[in-house]
mmCIF file of C-alpha atoms and ligand atoms in Angstrom:
data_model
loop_
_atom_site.group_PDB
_atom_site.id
_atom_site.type_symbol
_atom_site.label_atom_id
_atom_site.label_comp_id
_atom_site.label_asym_id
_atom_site.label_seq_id
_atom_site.Cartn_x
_atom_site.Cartn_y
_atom_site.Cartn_z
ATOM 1 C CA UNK D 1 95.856 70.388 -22.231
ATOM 2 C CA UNK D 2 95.285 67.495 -19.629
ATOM 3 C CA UNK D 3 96.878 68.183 -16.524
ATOM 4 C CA UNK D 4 99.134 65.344 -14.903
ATOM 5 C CA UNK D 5 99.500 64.576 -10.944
ATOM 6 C CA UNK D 6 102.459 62.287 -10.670
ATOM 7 C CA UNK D 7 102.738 60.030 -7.137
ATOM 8 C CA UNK D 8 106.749 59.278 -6.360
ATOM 9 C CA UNK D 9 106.644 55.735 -5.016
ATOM 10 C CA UNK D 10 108.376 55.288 -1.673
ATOM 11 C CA UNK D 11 110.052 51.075 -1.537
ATOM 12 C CA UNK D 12 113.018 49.714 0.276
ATOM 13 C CA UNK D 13 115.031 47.724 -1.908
ATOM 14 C CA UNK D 14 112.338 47.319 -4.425
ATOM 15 C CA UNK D 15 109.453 46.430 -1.383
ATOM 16 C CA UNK D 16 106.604 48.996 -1.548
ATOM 17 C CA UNK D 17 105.812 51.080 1.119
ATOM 18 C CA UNK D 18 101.772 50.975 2.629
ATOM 19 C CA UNK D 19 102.082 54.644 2.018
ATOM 20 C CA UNK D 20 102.457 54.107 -1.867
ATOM 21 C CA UNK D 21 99.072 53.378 -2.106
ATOM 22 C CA UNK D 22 97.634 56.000 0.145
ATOM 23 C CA UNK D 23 99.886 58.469 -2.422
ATOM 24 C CA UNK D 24 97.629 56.852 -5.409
ATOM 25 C CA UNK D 25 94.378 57.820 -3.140
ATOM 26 C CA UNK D 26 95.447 61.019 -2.697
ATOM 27 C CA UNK D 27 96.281 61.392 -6.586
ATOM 28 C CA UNK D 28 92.680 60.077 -7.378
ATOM 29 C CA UNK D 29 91.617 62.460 -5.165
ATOM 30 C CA UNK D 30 92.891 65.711 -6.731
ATOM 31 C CA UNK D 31 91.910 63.938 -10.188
ATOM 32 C CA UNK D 32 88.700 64.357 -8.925
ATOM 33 C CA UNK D 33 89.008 67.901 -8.505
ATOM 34 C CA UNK D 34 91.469 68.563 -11.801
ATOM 35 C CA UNK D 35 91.207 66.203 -14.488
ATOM 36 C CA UNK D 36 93.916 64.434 -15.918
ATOM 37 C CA UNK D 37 96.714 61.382 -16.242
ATOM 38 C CA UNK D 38 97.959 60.281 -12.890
ATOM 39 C CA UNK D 39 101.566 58.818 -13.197
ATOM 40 C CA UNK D 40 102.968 56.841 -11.032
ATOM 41 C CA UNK D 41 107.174 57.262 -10.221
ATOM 42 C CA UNK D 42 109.553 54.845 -8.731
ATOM 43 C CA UNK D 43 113.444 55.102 -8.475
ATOM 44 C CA UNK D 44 115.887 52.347 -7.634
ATOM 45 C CA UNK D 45 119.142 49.940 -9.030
ATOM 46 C CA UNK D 46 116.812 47.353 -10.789
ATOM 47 C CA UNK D 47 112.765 48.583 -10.881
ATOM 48 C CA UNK D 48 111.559 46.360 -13.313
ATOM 49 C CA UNK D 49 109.875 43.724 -11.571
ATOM 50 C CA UNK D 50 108.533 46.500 -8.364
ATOM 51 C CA UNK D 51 107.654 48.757 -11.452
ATOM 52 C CA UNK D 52 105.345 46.281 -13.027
ATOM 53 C CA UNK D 53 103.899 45.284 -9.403
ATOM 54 C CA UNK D 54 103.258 48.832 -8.851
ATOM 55 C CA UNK D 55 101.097 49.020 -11.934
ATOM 56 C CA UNK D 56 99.054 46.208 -11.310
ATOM 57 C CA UNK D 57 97.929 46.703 -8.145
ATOM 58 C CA UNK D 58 97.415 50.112 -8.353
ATOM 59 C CA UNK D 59 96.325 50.536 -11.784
ATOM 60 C CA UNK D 60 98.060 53.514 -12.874
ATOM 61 C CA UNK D 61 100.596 53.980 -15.337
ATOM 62 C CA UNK D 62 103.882 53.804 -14.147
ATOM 63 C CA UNK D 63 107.820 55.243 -15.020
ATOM 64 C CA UNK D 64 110.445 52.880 -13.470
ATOM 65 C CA UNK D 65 113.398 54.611 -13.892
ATOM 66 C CA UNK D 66 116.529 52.544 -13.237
ATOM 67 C CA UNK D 67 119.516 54.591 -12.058
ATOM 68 C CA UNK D 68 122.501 52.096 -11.760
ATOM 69 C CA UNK D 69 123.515 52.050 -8.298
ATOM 70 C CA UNK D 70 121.083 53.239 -6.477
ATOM 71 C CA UNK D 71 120.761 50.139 -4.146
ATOM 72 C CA UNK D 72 118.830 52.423 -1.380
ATOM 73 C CA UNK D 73 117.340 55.927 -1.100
ATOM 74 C CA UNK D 74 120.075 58.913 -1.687
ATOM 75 C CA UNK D 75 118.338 62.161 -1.292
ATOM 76 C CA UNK D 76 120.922 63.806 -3.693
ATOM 77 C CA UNK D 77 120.167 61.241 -6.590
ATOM 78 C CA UNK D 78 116.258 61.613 -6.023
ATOM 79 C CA UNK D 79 116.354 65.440 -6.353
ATOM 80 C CA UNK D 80 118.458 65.152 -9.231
ATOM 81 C CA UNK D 81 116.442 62.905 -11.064
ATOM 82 C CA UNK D 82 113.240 63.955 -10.317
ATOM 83 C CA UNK D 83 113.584 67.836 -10.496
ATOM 84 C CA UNK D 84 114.985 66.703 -14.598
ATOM 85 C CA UNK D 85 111.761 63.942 -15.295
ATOM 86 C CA UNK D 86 109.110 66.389 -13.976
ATOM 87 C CA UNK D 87 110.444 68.656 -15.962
ATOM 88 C CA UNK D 88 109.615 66.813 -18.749
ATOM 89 C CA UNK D 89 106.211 65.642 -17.233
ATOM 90 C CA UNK D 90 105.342 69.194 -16.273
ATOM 91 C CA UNK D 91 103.040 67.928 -13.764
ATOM 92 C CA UNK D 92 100.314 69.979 -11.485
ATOM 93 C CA UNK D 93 100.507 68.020 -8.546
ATOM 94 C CA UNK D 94 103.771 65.681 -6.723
ATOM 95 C CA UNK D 95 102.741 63.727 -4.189
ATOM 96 C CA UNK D 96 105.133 62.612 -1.944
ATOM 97 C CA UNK D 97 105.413 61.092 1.298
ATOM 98 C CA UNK D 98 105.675 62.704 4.453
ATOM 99 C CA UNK D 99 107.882 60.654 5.736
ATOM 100 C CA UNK D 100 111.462 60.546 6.859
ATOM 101 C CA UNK D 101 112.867 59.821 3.105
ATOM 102 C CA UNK D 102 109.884 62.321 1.669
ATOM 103 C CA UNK D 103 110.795 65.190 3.925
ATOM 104 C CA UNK D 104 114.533 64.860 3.261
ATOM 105 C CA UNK D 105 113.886 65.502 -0.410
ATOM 106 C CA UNK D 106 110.809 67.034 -1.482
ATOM 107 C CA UNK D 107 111.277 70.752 -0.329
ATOM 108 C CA UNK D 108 114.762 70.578 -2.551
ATOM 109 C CA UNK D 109 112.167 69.255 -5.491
ATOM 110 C CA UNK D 110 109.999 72.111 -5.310
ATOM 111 C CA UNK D 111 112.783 74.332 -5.207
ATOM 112 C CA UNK D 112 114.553 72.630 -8.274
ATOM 113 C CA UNK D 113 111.390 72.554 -10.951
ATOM 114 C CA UNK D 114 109.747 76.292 -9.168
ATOM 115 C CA UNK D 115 106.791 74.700 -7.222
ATOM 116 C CA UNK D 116 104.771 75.242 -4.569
ATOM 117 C CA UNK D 117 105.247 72.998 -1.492
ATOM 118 C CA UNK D 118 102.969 72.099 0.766
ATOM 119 C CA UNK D 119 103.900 69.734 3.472
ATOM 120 C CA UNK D 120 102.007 67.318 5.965
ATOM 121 C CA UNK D 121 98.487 67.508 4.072
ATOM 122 C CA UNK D 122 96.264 65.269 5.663
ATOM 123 C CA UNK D 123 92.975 66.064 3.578
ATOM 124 C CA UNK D 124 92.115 67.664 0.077
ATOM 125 C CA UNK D 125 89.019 69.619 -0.692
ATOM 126 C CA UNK D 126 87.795 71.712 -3.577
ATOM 127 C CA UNK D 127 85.674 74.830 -3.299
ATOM 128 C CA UNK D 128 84.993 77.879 -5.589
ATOM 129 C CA UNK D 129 87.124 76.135 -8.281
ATOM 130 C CA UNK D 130 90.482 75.986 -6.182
ATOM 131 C CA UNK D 131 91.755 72.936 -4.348
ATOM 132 C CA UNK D 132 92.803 73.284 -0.604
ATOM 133 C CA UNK D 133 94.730 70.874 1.497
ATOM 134 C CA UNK D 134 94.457 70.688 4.908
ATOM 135 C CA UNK D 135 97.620 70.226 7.559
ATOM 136 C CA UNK D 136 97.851 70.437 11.200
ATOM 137 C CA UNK D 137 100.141 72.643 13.319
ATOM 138 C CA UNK D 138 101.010 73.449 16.726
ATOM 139 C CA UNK D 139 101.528 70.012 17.349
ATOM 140 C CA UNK D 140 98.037 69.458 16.538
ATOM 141 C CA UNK D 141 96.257 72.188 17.889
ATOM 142 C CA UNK D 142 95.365 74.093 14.853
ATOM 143 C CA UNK D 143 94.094 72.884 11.628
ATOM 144 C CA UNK D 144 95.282 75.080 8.605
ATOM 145 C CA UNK D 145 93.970 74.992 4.955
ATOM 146 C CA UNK D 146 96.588 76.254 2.814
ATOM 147 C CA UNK D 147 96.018 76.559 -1.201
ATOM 148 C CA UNK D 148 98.787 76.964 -3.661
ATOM 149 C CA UNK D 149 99.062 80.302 -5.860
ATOM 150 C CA UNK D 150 101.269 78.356 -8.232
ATOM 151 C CA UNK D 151 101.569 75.306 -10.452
ATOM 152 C CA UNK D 152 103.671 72.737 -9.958
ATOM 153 C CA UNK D 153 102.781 72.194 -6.167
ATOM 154 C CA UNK D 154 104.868 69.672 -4.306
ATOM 155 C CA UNK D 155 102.307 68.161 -1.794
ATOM 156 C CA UNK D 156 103.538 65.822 1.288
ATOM 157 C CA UNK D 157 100.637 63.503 2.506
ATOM 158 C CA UNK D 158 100.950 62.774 6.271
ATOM 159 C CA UNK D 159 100.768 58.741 6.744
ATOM 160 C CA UNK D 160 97.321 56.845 7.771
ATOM 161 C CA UNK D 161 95.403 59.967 6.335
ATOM 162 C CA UNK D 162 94.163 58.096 2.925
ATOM 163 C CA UNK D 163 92.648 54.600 2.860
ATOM 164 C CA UNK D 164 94.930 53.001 0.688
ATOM 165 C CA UNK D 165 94.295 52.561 -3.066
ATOM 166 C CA UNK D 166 94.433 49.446 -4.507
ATOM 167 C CA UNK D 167 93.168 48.586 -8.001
ATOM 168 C CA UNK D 168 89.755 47.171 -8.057
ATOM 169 C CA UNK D 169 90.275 44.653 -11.408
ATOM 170 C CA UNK D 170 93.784 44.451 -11.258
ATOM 171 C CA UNK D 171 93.824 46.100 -14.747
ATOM 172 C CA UNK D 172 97.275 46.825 -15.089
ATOM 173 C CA UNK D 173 98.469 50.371 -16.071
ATOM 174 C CA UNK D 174 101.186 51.060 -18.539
ATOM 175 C CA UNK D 175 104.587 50.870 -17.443
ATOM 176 C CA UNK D 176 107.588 52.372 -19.125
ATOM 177 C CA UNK D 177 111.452 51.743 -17.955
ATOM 178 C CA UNK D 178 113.686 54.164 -18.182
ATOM 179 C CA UNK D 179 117.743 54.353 -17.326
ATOM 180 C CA UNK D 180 119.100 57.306 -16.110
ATOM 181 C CA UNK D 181 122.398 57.568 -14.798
ATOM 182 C CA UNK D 182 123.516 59.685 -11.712
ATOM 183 C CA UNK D 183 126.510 59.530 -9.814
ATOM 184 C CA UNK D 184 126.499 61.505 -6.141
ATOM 185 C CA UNK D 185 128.358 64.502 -6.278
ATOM 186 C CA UNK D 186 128.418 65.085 -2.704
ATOM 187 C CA UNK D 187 127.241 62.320 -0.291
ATOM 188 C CA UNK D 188 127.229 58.607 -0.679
ATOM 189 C CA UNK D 189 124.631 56.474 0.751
ATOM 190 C CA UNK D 190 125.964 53.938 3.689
ATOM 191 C CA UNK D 191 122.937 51.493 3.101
ATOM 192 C CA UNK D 192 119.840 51.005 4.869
ATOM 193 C CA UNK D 193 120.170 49.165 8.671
ATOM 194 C CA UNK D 194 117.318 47.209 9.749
ATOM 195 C CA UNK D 195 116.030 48.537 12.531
ATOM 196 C CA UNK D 196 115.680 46.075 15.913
ATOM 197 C CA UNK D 197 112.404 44.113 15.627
ATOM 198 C CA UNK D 198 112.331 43.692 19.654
ATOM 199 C CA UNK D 199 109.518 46.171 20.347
ATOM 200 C CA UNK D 200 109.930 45.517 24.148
ATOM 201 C CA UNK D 201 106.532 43.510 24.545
ATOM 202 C CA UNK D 202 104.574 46.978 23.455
ATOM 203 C CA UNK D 203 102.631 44.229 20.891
ATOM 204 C CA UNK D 204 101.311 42.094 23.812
ATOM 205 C CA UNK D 205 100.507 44.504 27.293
ATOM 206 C CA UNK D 206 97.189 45.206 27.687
ATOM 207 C CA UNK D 207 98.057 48.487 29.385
ATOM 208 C CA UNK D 208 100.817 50.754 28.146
ATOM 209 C CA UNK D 209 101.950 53.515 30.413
ATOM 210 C CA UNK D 210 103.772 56.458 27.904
ATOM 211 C CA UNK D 211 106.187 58.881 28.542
ATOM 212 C CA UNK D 212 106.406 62.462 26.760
ATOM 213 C CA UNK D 213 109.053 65.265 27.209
ATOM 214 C CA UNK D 214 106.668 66.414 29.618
ATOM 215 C CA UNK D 215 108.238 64.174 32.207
ATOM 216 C CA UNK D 216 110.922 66.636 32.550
ATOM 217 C CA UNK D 217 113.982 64.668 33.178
ATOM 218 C CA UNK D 218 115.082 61.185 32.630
ATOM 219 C CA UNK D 219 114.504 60.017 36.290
ATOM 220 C CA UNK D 220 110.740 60.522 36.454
ATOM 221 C CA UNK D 221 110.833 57.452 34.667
ATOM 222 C CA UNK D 222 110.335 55.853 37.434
ATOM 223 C CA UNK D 223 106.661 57.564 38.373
ATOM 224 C CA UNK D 224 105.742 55.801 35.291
ATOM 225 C CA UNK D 225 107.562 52.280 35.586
ATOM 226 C CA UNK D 226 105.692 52.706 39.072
ATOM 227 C CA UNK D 227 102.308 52.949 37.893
ATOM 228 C CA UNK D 228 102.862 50.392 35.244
ATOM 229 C CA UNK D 229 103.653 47.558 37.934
ATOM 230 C CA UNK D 230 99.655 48.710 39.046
ATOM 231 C CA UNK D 231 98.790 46.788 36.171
ATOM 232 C CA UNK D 232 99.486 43.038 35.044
ATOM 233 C CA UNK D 233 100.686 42.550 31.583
ATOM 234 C CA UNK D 234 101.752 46.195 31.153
ATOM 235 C CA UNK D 235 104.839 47.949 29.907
ATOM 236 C CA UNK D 236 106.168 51.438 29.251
ATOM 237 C CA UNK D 237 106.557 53.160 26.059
ATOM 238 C CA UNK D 238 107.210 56.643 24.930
ATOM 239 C CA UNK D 239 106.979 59.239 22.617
ATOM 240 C CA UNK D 240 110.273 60.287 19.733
ATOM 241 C CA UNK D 241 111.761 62.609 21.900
ATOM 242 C CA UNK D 242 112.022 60.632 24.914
ATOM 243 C CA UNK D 243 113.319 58.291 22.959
ATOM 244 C CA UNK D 244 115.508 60.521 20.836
ATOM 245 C CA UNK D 245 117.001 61.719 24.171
ATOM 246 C CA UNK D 246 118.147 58.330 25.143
ATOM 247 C CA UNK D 247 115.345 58.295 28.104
ATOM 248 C CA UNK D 248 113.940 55.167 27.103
ATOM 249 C CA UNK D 249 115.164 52.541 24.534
ATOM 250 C CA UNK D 250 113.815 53.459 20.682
ATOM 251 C CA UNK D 251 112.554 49.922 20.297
ATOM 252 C CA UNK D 252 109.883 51.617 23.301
ATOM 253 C CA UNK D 253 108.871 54.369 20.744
ATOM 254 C CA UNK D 254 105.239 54.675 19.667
ATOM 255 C CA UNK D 255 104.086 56.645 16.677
ATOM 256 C CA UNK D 256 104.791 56.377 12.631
ATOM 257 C CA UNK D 257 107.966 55.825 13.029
ATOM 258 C CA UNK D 258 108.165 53.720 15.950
ATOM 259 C CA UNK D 259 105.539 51.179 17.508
ATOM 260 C CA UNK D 260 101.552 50.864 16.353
ATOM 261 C CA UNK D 261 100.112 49.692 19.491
ATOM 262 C CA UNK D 262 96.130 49.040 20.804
ATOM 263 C CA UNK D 263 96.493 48.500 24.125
ATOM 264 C CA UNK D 264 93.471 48.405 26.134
ATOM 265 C CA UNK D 265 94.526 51.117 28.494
ATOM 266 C CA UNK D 266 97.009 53.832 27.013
ATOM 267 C CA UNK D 267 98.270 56.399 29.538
ATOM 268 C CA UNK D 268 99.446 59.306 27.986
ATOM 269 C CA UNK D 269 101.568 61.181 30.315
ATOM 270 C CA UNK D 270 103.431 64.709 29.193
ATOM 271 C CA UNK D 271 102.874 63.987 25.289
ATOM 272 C CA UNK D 272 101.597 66.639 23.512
ATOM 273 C CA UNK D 273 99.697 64.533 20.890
ATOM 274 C CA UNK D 274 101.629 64.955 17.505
ATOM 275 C CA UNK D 275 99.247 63.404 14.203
ATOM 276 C CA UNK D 276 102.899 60.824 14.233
ATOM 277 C CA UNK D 277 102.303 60.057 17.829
ATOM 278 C CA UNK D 278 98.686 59.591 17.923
ATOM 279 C CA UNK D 279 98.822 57.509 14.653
ATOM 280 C CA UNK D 280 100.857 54.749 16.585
ATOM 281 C CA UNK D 281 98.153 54.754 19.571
ATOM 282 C CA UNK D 282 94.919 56.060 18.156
ATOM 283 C CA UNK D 283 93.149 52.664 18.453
ATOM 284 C CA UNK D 284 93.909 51.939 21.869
ATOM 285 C CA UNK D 285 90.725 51.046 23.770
ATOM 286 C CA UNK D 286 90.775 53.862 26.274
ATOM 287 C CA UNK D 287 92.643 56.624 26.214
ATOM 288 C CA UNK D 288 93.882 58.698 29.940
ATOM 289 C CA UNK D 289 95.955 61.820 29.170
ATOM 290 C CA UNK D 290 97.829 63.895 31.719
ATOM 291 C CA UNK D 291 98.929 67.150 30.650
ATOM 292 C CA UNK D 292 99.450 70.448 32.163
ATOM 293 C CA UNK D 293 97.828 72.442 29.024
ATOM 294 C CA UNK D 294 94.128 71.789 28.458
ATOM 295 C CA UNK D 295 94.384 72.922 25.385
ATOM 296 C CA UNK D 296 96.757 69.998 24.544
ATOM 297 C CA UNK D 297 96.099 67.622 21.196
ATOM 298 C CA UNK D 298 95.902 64.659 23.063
ATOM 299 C CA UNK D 299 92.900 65.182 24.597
ATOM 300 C CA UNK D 300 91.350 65.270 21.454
ATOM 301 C CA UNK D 301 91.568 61.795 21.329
ATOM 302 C CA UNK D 302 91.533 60.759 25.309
ATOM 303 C CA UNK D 303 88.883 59.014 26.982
ATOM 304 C CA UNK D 304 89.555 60.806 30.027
ATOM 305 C CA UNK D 305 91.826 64.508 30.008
ATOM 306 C CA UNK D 306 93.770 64.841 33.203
ATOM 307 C CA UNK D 307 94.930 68.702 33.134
ATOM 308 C CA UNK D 308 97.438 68.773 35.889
ATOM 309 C CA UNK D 309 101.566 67.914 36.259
ATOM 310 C CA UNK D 310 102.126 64.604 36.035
ATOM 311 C CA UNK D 311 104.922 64.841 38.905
ATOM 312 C CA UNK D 312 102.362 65.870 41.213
ATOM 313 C CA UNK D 313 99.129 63.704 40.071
ATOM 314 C CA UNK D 314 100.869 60.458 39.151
ATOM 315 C CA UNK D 315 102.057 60.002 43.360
ATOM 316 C CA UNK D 316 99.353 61.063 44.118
ATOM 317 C CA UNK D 317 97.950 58.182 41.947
ATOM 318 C CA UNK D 318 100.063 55.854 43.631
ATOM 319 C CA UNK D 319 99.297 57.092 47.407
ATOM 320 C CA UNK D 320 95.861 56.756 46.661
ATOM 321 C CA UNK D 321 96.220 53.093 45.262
ATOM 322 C CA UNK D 322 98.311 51.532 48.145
ATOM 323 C CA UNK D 323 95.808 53.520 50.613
ATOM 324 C CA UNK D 324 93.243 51.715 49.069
ATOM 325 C CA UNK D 325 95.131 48.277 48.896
ATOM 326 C CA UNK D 326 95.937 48.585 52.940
ATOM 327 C CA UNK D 327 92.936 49.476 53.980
ATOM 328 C CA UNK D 328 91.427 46.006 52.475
ATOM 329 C CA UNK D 329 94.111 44.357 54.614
ATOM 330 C CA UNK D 330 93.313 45.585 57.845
HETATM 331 C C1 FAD Q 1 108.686 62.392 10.077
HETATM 332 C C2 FAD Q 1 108.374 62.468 11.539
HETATM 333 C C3 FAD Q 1 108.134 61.295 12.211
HETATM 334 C C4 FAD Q 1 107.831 61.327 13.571
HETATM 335 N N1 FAD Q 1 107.567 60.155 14.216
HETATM 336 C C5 FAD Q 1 107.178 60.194 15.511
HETATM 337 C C6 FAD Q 1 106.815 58.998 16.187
HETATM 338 O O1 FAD Q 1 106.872 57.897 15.650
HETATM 339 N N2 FAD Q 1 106.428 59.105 17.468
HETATM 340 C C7 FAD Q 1 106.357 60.304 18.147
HETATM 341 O O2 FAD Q 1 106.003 60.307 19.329
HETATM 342 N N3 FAD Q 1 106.697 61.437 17.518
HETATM 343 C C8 FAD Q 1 107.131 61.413 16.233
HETATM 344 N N4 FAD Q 1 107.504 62.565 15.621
HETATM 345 C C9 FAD Q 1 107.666 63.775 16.445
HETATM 346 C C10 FAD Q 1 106.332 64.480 16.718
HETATM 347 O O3 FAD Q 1 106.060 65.370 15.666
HETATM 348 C C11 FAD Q 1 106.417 65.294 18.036
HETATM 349 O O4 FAD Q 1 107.502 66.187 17.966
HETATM 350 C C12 FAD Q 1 106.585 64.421 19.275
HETATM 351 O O5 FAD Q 1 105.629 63.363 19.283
HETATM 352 C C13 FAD Q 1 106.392 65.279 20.503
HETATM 353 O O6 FAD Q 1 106.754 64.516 21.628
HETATM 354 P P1 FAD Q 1 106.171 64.840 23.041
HETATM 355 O O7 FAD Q 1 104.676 64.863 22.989
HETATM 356 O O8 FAD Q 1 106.834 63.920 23.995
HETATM 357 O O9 FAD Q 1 106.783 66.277 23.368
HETATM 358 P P2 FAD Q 1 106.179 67.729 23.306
HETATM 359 O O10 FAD Q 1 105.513 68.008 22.020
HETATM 360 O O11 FAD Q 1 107.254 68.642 23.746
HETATM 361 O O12 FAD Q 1 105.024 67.718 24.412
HETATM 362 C C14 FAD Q 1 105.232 67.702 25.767
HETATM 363 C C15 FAD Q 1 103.875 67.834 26.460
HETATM 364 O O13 FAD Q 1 104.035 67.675 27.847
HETATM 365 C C16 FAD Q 1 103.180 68.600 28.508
HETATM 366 N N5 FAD Q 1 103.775 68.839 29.836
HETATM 367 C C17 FAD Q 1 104.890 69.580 30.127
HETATM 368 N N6 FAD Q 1 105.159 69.477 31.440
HETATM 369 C C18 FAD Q 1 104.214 68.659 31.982
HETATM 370 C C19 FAD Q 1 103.986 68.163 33.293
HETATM 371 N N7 FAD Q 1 104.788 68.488 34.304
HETATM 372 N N8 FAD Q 1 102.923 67.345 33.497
HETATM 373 C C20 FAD Q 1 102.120 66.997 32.472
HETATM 374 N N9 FAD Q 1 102.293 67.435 31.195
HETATM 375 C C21 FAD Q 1 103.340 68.245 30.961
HETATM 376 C C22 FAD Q 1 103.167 69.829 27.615
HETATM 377 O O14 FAD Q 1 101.997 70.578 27.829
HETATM 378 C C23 FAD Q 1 103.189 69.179 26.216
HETATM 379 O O15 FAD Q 1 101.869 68.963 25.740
HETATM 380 C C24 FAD Q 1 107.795 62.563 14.276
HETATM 381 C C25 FAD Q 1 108.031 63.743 13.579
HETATM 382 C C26 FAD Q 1 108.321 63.688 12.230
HETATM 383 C C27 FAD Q 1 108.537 64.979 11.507
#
């Protein structure tokens, strides 16, 4: 019997996510290494018209299943859904997002239809007839490869990991619509708020001083804002925690689910490196770190590795600079 990997498309209000079409890559992928049908999933109020989109530019065949109501994501309604259609499917491999919507309801899939789930993949290999995924830990200090003893395995990709697919000659797959009911038992969905667009000039400074939790406390801020006004055109951003922890304004936030910036000077001080960080900054032009542990992730992707405390090294920065600057005066 031909095995079937089924991709769950992620949309907001019908408008497809970039990491829809990384899911498809990652499908083709493990079709590569286990033969069969990929499928192609999408839930929402009115999925016609995103449904038929879906198939032509991926390719695949694909289920829109309307469920009356369901004007924006409700993890409830998604588990509820799914865990009945993949029952039905019995599919090998679910790939879902990892991302905020994909984590809230993929390890309640796995539990509902008895997979496997394995979260945060960011590659797929085969070997010895057995397919492996790949997923960092430690905040990016350890790579694991983790396998699956089962069938079904849930499987969360981690954003910006697969180039996206897109089909090739827009042969369109086949697309079935389905409607299945389901009223929330337990929660109701408030809508979706957009979030502010203001991105605090992140998009145009050439050199972005950024904060992690390493800073310690709120008011070492101002070592940063400090050797930010070094540079022209410059601002200060920050990692999801600082930001999370009302330290600096979200709309400052750099990573996945914040900011993509390039600057072309990105000064990483007290962030650990995180894959969701580092995917928001990773093509700065050079990359200065400062971090206590020299084993942090972030050096793995720095220019130049600072290993001391910021609180010490970053006046010392500043001493050293308007030294320098008086000394040309005299
Ligand atoms: C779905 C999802 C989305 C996410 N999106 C984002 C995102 O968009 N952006 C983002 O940033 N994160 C995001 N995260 C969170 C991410 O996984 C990390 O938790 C976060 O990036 C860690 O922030 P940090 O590096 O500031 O803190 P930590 O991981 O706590 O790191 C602090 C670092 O500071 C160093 N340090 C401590 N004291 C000092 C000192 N005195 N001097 C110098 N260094 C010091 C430590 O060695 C450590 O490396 C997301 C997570 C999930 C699950």
């Amino acid at each position: 019997m031909q095995s079937t990997i089924v991709i769950i498309a992620e949309h907001i209000e019908g408008k497809l996510k970039a990491i829809t079409f990384e899911l498809a890559a990652l499908a083709l992928t493990l079709q590569q290494h286990k033969p069969g049908v990929v499928k192609a999933v999408i839930l929402g109020n009115d999925m016609e018209e995103t449904a038929l989109k879906l198939s032509r530019t991926t390719g695949l065949d694909v289920m829109g299943i309307e469920v009356p109501g369901l004007v924006s994501y409700h993890g409830e309604v998604y588990k509820a859904i799914l865990s009945k259609l993949l029952g039905e499917l019995q599919p090998a491999y679910v790939c879902i997002a990892h991302t905020n919507q994909g984590l809230d309801f993929a390890p309640g899939l796995a539990v509902g239809i008895d997979a496997a789930c394995i979260t945060g993949v960011e590659q797929v290999f085969h070997e010895n007839k057995c397919i492996y995924f790949s997923r960092v830990t430690y905040n990016g200090k350890i790579i694991a490869t983790v396998t699956a003893e089962i069938e079904p395995v849930v499987v969360t990709l981690q954003p910006g990991r697969f180039k996206p697919h897109f089909s090739k000659n827009s042969t369109a797959g086949l697309v079935e619509l389905r409607t299945l009911p389901y009223l929330p038992q337990t929660s109701r969905s408030l809508g979706i708020r957009p979030a502010q667009t203001d991105d605090a000039g992140l998009a145009e400074a050439r050199v972005i001083v950024s904060a992690g939790r390493g800073i310690g406390k709120k008011e070492n801020l101002n070592l940063l804002y400090r050797l930010a006004e070094l540079f022209p055109k410059s601002s200060v951003a920050g990692s999801r925690l600082v930001c999370d922890m009302d330290w600096l304004e979200k709309q400052r936030q750099v990573g996945i689910t914040g900011n993509t910036v390039a600057p072309e000077l990105y000064i990483a001080c007290g962030i650990s490196g995180a894959v969701q960080h580092v995917a928001g900054m990773g093509d700065a032009g050079f990359i200065v770190a400062v971090n206590t542990d020299p084993n942090a992730a972030i050096f793995n992707v720095s220019d130049i590795c600072i290993v001391e405390d910021l609180t010490t090294f970053i006046p010392e920065v500043l001493a050293a600079y308007k030294e320098k600057k008086e000394a040309k005066h005299e």
